Short mmCIF file of C-alpha atoms in Angstrom, two decimals:
data_model
loop_
_atom_site.label_atom_id
_atom_site.label_comp_id
_atom_site.label_asym_id
_atom_site.label_seq_id
_atom_site.Cartn_x
_atom_site.Cartn_y
_atom_site.Cartn_z
CA UNK A 1080 182.01 32.18 89.10
CA UNK A 1081 180.83 35.53 90.31
CA UNK A 1082 178.15 35.86 92.94
CA UNK A 1083 176.20 32.62 93.47
CA UNK A 1084 173.40 31.62 95.78
CA UNK A 1085 174.27 30.28 99.22
CA UNK A 1086 172.63 26.98 98.48
CA UNK A 1087 174.82 26.54 95.46
CA UNK A 1088 177.91 27.36 97.55
CA UNK A 1089 176.96 24.65 100.03
CA UNK A 1090 176.50 22.13 97.21
CA UNK A 1091 179.93 23.03 95.84
CA UNK A 1092 181.53 22.67 99.26
CA UNK A 1093 179.94 19.21 99.61
CA UNK A 1094 181.56 18.16 96.35
CA UNK A 1095 184.95 19.65 97.21
CA UNK A 1096 187.89 17.47 98.11
CA UNK A 1097 189.97 20.25 99.64
CA UNK A 1098 188.91 23.78 100.59
CA UNK A 1099 191.72 26.31 100.75
CA UNK A 1100 191.69 29.53 102.81
CA UNK A 1101 195.10 31.03 101.95
CA UNK A 1102 194.82 34.49 103.48
CA UNK A 1103 197.31 36.84 105.06
CA UNK A 1104 194.69 38.68 107.14
CA UNK A 1105 191.35 37.18 107.96
CA UNK A 1106 188.34 37.50 110.19
CA UNK A 1107 186.30 34.54 111.46
CA UNK A 1108 185.56 33.01 108.10
CA UNK A 1109 182.25 31.10 108.07
CA UNK A 1110 183.33 29.44 104.85
CA UNK A 1111 185.94 27.40 106.78
CA UNK A 1112 183.23 26.08 109.18
CA UNK A 1113 180.84 25.38 106.27
CA UNK A 1114 183.47 23.46 104.35
CA UNK A 1115 184.33 21.37 107.46
CA UNK A 1116 180.59 20.70 108.06
CA UNK A 1117 180.25 19.61 104.41
CA UNK A 1118 183.02 16.99 104.96
CA UNK A 1119 185.77 18.65 102.88
CA UNK A 1120 189.38 18.71 104.00
CA UNK A 1121 190.20 22.30 104.95
CA UNK A 1122 193.64 23.88 104.67
CA UNK A 1123 193.89 27.46 106.06
CA UNK A 1124 196.61 29.82 107.08
CA UNK A 1125 197.38 30.40 110.72
CA UNK A 1126 196.66 34.14 110.70
CA UNK A 1127 193.65 33.68 113.03
CA UNK A 1128 192.40 30.83 115.29
CA UNK A 1129 190.73 28.16 113.18
CA UNK A 1130 188.13 25.51 114.15
CA UNK A 1131 189.09 21.94 115.05
CA UNK A 1132 189.67 19.78 112.02
CA UNK A 1133 191.39 22.48 110.01
CA UNK A 1134 194.88 21.78 108.71
CA UNK A 1135 196.55 24.99 109.80
CA UNK A 1136 199.71 26.16 108.02
CA UNK A 1137 201.97 29.24 108.06
CA UNK A 1138 201.07 31.83 105.43
CA UNK A 1139 203.70 30.41 103.09
CA UNK A 1140 203.23 29.00 99.59
CA UNK A 1141 205.36 25.94 100.22
CA UNK A 1142 203.58 25.06 103.44
CA UNK A 1143 200.23 25.58 101.80
CA UNK A 1144 201.14 23.35 98.86
CA UNK A 1145 202.43 20.58 101.19
CA UNK A 1146 199.35 20.70 103.42
CA UNK A 1147 197.06 20.61 100.30
CA UNK A 1148 198.88 17.51 98.98
CA UNK A 1149 198.63 15.92 102.43
CA UNK A 1150 194.87 16.63 102.50
CA UNK A 1151 194.44 14.97 99.16
CA UNK A 1152 196.49 11.91 100.17
CA UNK A 1153 194.75 11.57 103.59
CA UNK A 1154 191.22 13.05 103.32
CA UNK A 1155 188.84 13.12 106.29
CA UNK A 1156 186.07 10.54 106.27
CA UNK A 1157 183.00 11.82 104.46
CA UNK A 1158 180.09 12.48 106.76
CA UNK A 1159 176.57 11.67 105.79
CA UNK A 1160 174.87 14.55 104.01
CA UNK A 1161 172.67 16.69 106.26
CA UNK A 1162 168.87 16.56 105.98
CA UNK A 1163 167.54 18.73 103.15
CA UNK A 1164 165.45 20.78 105.53
CA UNK A 1165 165.58 21.04 109.24
CA UNK A 1166 162.17 22.77 109.14
CA UNK A 1167 160.60 19.74 107.42
CA UNK A 1168 162.05 17.43 110.05
CA UNK A 1169 160.80 19.61 112.95
CA UNK A 1170 157.33 19.65 111.35
CA UNK A 1171 157.43 15.81 111.19
CA UNK A 1172 158.40 15.60 114.91
CA UNK A 1173 155.69 17.99 116.06
CA UNK A 1174 153.09 16.21 113.91
CA UNK A 1175 154.04 12.92 115.49
CA UNK A 1176 153.76 14.40 118.97
CA UNK A 1177 150.32 15.84 118.29
CA UNK A 1178 148.96 12.61 116.76
CA UNK A 1179 146.60 10.70 119.04
CA UNK A 1180 148.49 8.05 121.05
CA UNK A 1181 147.81 4.44 119.96
CA UNK A 1182 146.01 2.38 122.54
CA UNK A 1183 147.75 -0.62 123.96
CA UNK A 1184 146.27 -3.94 123.30
CA UNK A 1185 144.88 -5.64 126.36
CA UNK A 1186 147.32 -7.95 128.05
CA UNK A 1187 146.97 -11.64 127.30
CA UNK A 1188 146.99 -14.17 130.06
CA UNK A 1189 149.72 -16.74 130.03
CA UNK A 1190 148.42 -20.23 130.42
#
C-alpha cells in the first residue's frame, strides 16, 4: 500500500481479523498495541516482551501458521469502537460543567 495516513491505518486495524508481527528482531512495536486496542487478534513472535492479549509464538513459520489459524478459529470478542474524537467528548463534558445548574423544584408536602 505504500505510506498511508495514521487514521487510515487505524481503520484498517479495526477491520482486521488477525494482525501478524512476524519479526526476528523488534523494538516495542506500537502497531501491536494499536491492533489489540482495535479488537484484532494479534499473533507476534517472542523476540521481545509483548502486551497482554497477544498470541506469542517462537519465530518459526510453523508456529506462526498454527497460531494464526488458532486466532481465526477463536477470535477475541470485538470491543465497541472508540469515540471518534476524545477532544469532542472533553469539550462536551466541560460545557456541561460550565452550564448553569438547574434549580430544584420546591418540595411538595405529602398529605
